[in-house]
CSV table of C-alpha atoms in Angstrom, one decimal:
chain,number,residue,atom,x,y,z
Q,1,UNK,CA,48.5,164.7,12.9
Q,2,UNK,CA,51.2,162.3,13.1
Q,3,UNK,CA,49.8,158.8,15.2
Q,4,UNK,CA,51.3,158.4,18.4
Q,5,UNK,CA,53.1,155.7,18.8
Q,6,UNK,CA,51.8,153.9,22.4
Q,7,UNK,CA,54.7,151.6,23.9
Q,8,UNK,CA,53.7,147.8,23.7
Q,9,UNK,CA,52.2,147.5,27.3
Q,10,UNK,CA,53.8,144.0,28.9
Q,11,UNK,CA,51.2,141.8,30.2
Q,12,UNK,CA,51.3,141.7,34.2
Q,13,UNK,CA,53.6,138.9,35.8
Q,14,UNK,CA,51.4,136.3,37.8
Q,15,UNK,CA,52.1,136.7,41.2
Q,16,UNK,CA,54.7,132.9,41.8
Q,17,UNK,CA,53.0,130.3,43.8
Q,18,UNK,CA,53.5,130.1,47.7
Q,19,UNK,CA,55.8,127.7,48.4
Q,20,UNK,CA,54.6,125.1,50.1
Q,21,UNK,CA,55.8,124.2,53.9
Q,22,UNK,CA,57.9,121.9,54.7
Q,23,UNK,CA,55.4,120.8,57.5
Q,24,UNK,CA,53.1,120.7,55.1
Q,25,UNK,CA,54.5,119.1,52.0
Q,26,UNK,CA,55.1,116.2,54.9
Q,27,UNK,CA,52.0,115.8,55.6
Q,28,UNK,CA,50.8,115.4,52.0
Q,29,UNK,CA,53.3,112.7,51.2
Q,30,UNK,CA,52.4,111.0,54.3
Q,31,UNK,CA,49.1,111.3,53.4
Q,32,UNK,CA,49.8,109.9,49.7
Q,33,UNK,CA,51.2,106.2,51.4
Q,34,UNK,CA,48.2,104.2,51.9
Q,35,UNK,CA,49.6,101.9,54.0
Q,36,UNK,CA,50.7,104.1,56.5
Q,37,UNK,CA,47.3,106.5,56.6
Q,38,UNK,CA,46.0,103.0,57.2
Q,39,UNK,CA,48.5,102.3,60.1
Q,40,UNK,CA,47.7,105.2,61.3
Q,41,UNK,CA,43.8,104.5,61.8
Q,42,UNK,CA,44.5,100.9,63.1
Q,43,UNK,CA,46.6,102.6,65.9
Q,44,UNK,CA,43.4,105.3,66.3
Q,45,UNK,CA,40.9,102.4,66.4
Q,46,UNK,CA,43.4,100.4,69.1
Q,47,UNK,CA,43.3,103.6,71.4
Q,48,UNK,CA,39.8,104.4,71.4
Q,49,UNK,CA,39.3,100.2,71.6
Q,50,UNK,CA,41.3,99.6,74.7
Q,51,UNK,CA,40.6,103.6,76.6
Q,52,UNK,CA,37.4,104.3,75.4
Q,53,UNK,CA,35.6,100.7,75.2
Q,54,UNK,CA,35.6,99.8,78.8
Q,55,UNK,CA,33.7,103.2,79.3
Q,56,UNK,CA,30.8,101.5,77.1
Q,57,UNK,CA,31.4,97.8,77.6
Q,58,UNK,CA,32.4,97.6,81.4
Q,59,UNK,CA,33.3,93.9,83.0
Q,60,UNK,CA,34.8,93.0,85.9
Q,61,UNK,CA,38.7,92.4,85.5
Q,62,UNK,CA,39.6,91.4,89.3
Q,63,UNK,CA,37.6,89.0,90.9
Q,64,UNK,CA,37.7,85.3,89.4
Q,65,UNK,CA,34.2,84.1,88.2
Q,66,UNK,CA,34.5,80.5,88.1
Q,67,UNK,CA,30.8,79.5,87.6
Q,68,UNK,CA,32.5,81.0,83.9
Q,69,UNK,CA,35.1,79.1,83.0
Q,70,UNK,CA,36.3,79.0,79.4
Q,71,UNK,CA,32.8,79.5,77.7
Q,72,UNK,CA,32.4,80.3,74.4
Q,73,UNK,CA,31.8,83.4,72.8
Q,74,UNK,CA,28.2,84.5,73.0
Q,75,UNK,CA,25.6,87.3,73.2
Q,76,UNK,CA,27.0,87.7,76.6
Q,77,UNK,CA,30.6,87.3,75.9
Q,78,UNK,CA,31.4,88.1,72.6
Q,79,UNK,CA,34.8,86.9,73.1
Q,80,UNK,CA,34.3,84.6,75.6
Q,81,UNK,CA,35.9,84.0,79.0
Q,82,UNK,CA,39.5,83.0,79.9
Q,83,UNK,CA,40.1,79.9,82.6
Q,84,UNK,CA,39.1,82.2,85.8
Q,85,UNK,CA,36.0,83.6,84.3
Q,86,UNK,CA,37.4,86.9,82.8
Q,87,UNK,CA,35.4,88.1,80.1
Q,88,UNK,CA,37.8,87.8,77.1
Q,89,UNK,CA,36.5,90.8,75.3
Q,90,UNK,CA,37.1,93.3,78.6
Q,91,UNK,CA,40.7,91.3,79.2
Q,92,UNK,CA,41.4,92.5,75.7
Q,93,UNK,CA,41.0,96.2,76.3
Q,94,UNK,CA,42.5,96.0,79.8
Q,95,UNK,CA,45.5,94.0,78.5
Q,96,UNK,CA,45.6,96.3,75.3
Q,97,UNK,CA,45.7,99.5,78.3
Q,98,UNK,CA,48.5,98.4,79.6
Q,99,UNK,CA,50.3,96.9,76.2
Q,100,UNK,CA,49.9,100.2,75.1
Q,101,UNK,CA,50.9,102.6,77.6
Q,102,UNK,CA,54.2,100.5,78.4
Q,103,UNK,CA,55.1,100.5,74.4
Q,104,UNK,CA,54.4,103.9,74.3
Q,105,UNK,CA,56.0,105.6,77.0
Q,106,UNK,CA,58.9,103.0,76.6
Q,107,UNK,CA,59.4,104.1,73.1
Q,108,UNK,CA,59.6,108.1,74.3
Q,109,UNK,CA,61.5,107.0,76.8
Q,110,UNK,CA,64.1,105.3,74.4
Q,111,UNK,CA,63.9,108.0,72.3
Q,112,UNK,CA,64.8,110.9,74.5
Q,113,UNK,CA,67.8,108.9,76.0
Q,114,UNK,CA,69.2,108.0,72.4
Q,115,UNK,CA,68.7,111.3,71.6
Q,116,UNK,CA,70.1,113.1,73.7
Q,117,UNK,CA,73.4,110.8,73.8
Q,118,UNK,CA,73.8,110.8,70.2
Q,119,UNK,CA,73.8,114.8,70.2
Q,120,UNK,CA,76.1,115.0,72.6
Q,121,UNK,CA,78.8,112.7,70.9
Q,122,UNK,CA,78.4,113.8,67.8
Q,123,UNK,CA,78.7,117.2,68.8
Q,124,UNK,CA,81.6,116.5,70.5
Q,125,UNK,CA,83.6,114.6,68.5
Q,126,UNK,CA,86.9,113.4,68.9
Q,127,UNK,CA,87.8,111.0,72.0
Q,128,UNK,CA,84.3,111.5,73.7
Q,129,UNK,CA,82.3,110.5,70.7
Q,130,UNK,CA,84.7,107.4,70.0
Q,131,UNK,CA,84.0,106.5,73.7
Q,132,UNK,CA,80.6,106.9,74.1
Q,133,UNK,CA,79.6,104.9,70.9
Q,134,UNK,CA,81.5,102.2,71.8
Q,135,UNK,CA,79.4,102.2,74.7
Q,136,UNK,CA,76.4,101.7,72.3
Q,137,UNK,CA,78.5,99.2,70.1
Q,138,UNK,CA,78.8,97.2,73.1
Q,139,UNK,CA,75.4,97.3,74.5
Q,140,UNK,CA,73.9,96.7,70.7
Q,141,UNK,CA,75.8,93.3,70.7
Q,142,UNK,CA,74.0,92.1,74.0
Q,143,UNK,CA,70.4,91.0,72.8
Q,144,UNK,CA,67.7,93.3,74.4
Q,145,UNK,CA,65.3,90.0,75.7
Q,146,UNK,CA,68.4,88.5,77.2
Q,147,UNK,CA,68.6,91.5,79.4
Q,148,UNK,CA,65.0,91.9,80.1
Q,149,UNK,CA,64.9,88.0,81.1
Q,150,UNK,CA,67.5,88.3,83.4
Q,151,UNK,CA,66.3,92.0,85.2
Q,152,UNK,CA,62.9,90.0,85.2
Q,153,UNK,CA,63.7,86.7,86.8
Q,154,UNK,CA,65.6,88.9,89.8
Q,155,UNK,CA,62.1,91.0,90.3
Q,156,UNK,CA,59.2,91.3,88.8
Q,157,UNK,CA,58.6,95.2,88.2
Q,158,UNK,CA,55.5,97.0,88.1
Q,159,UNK,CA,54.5,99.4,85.4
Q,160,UNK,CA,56.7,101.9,86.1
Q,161,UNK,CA,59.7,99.2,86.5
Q,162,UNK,CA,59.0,98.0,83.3
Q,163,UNK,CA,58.8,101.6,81.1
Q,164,UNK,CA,62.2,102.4,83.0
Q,165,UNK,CA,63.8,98.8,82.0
Q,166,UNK,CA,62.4,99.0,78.2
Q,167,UNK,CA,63.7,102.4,78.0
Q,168,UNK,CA,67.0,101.5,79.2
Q,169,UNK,CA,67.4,98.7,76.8
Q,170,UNK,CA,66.0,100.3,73.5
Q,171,UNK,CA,67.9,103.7,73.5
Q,172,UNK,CA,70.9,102.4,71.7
Q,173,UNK,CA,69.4,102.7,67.7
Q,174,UNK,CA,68.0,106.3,68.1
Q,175,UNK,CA,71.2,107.2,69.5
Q,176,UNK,CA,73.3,106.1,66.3
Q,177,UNK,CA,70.4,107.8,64.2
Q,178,UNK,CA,70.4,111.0,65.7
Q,179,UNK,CA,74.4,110.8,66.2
Q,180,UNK,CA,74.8,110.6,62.1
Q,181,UNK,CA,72.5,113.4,62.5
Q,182,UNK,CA,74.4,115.7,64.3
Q,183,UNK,CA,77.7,114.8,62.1
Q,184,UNK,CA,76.0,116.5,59.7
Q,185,UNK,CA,74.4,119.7,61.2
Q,186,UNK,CA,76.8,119.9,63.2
Q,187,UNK,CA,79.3,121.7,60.3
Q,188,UNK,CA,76.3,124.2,59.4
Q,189,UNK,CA,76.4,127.7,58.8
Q,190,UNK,CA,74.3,128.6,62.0
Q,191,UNK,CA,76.0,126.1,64.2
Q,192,UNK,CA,79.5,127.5,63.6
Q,193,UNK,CA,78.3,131.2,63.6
Q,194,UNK,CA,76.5,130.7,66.8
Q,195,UNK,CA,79.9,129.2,68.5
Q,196,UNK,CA,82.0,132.0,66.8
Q,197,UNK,CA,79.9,134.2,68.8
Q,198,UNK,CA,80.5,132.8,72.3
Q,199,UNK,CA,77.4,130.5,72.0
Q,200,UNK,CA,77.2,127.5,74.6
Q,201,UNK,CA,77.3,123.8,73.4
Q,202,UNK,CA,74.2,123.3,74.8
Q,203,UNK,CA,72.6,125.9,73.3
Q,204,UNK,CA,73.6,124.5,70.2
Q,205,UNK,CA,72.3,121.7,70.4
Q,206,UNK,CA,69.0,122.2,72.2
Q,207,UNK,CA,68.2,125.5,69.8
Q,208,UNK,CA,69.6,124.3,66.5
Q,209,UNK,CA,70.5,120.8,66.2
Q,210,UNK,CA,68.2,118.9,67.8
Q,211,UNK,CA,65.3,121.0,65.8
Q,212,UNK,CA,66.7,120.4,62.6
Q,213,UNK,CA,67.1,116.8,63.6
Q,214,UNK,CA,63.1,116.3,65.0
Q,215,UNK,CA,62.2,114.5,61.0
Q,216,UNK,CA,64.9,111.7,62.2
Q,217,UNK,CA,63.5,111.6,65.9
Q,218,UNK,CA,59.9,111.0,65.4
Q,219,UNK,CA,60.6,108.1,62.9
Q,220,UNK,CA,63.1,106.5,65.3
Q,221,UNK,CA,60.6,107.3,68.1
Q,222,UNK,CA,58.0,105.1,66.6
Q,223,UNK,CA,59.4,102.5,65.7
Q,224,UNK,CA,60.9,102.5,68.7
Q,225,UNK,CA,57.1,102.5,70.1
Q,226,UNK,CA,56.3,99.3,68.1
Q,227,UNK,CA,59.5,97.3,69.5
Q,228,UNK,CA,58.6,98.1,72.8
Q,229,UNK,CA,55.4,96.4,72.5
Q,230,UNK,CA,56.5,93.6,71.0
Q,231,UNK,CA,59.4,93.4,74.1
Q,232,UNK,CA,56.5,93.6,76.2
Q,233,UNK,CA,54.5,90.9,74.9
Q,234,UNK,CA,57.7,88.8,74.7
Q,235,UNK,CA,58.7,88.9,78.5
Q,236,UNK,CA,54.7,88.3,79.2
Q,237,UNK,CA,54.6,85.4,77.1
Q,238,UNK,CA,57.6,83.9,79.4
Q,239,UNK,CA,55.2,84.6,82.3
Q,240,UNK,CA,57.6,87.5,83.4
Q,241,UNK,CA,55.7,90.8,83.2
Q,242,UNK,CA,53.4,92.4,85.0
Q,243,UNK,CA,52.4,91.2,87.8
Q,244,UNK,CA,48.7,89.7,88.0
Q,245,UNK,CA,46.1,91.0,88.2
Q,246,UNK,CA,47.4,93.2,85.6
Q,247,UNK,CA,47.9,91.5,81.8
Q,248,UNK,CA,49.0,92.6,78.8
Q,249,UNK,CA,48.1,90.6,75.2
Q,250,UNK,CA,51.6,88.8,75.8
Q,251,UNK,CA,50.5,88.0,79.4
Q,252,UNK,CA,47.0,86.9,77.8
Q,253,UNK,CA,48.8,84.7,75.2
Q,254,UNK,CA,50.8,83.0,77.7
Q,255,UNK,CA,47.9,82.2,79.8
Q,256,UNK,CA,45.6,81.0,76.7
Q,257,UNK,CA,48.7,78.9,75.5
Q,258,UNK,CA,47.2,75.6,77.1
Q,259,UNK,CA,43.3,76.1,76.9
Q,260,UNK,CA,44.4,76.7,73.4
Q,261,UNK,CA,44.7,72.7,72.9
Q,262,UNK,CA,41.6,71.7,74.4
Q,263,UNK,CA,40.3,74.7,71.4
Q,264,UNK,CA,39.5,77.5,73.4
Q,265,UNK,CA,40.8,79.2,70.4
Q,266,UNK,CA,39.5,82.5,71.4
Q,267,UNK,CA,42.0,83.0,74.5
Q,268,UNK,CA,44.7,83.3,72.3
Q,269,UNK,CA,43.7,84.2,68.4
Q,270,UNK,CA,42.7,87.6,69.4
Q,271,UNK,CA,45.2,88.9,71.6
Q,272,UNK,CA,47.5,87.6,69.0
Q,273,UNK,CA,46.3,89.5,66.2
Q,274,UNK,CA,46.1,92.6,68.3
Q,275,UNK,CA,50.1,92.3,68.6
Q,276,UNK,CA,50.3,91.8,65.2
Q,277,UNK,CA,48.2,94.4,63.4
Q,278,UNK,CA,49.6,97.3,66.3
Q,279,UNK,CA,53.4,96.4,66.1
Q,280,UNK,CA,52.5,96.4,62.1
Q,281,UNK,CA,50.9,99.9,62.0
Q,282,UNK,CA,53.5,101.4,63.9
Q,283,UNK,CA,56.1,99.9,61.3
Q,284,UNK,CA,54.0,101.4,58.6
Q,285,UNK,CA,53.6,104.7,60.3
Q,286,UNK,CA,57.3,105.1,60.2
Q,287,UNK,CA,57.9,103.6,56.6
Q,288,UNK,CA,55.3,106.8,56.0
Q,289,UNK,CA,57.0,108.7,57.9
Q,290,UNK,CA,60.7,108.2,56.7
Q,291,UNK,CA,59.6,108.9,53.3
Q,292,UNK,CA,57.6,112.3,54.2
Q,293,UNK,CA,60.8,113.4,55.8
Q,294,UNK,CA,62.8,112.0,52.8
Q,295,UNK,CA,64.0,115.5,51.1
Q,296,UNK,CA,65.5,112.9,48.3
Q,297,UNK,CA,62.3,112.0,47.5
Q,298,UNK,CA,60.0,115.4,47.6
Q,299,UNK,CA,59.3,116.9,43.9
């Protein structure tokens, strides 16, 4: 019997690897930047500090106390009190509250406004987007804390007052971000087949270009958050935010500046470094975030 001749069996093909998400492959590179994964918890520690803490250390912020002026920091007052009898420690938190809340809504605020008007010229093109950035030239040139002194020393707004004014004077950079943004999309295959088909402009932008745009958003939308915050402290400092007895740490600098000579050194070194090490880890979250986004960089 002649042997039969079996055909060379091929091994099986491995089944190819998933591809990973572009959501997730973000998240990992984030996650790789140390600096900004430590940004990131420094912002954490600052919200559960300034929301959380007065739940478990609880002082009163209104009244003034002045059978506790300026002591030192103790087992009672770990930080201290200010020149009315604040403890420092609780100012801190309530001050942080408000620093917070103003930077952040301010920065969404900014955000959505620079958005939206960089879509909307950069879609349009032409005339209209020639106009409308020179709108942003001009209001770029003007210097954001000149504007905020001026609206300030004509009233003195409230919370509210203040996210509007911030927001109002810090849209102008997202809008030129999201406005290269859109030059580009703009040309896509999607984009032009959804207006060869009778497709609105706004539907165009709100269902395909700002979506494809949300990588360049949420970086300009926190650092955005971070200059907000330092705004606010600035205007504070000049006595010319909030109005008392609300603070912020730039409103808690200002009034530590002059116990600060006599060496009450604790009614200005901490709120100090708070502004420092928040503005910085909001920096660093969008260095991290700039380069997870970065398709240049991904391998």
């Amino acid at each position: 019997m002649s042997a039969v001749i079996q055909p060379d069996m091929a091994p099986a093909k491995a089944a190819p690897p998933r591809e990973t998400s572009g959501a997730r492959l973000a998240v990992r590179r984030f996650l790789r930047n140390k600096l900004a994964v430590v940004g990131l918890a420094v912002v954490v520690l600052f919200f559960l500090f300034c929301f959380a803490g007065p739940l478990v250390y609880s002082t009163d912020q209104t009244h003034t106390m002045l059978q506790q002026v300026n002591l030192a920091p103790s087992g009672a007052h770990w930080l201290g009190t200010d020149a009315v009898g604040h403890d420092e420690l609780g100012r801190l938190m309530y001050g942080g509250k408000v620093s917070l809340t103003v930077g952040l809504a301010a920065g969404v605020l900014a955000t959505v406004i620079g958005t939206l008007w960089g879509a909307a010229a950069g879609y349009a093109g032409g005339w209209i987007d020639a106009v409308m950035m020179r709108i942003v030239d001009a209001g770029i040139a003007i210097p954001a804390l000149f504007i905020l002194l001026v609206v300030s020393a004509i009233t003195t707004p409230g919370l509210t007052g203040l996210v509007v004014i911030l927001g109002l004077v810090s849209w102008l950079v997202p809008s030129r971000l999201v406005r290269a943004e859109t030059l580009t999309l703009k040309n896509r295959d999607y984009v032009l087949t959804l207006r060869a088909t009778g497709g609105t402009h706004a539907r165009a932008i709100l269902r395909h270009i700002l979506p494809n745009s949300v990588s360049t958003i949420i970086v300009a939308a926190t650092f955005q958050v971070a200059d907000a915050i330092l705004l606010v402290a600035y205007v504070s400092y000049l006595g010319m935010g909030v109005r008392p007895p609300q603070t912020d740490w730039g409103g808690m600098l200002s009034a530590g500046l002059t116990a600060a000579y006599s060496g009450y050194w604790w009614l200005i070194l901490p709120p100090g470094l708070a502004i420092i090490l928040v503005v910085w880890a909001f920096n660093a979250i969008g260095d991290g975030l700039r380069d997870a986004f970065d398709v240049r960089g991904r391998g």
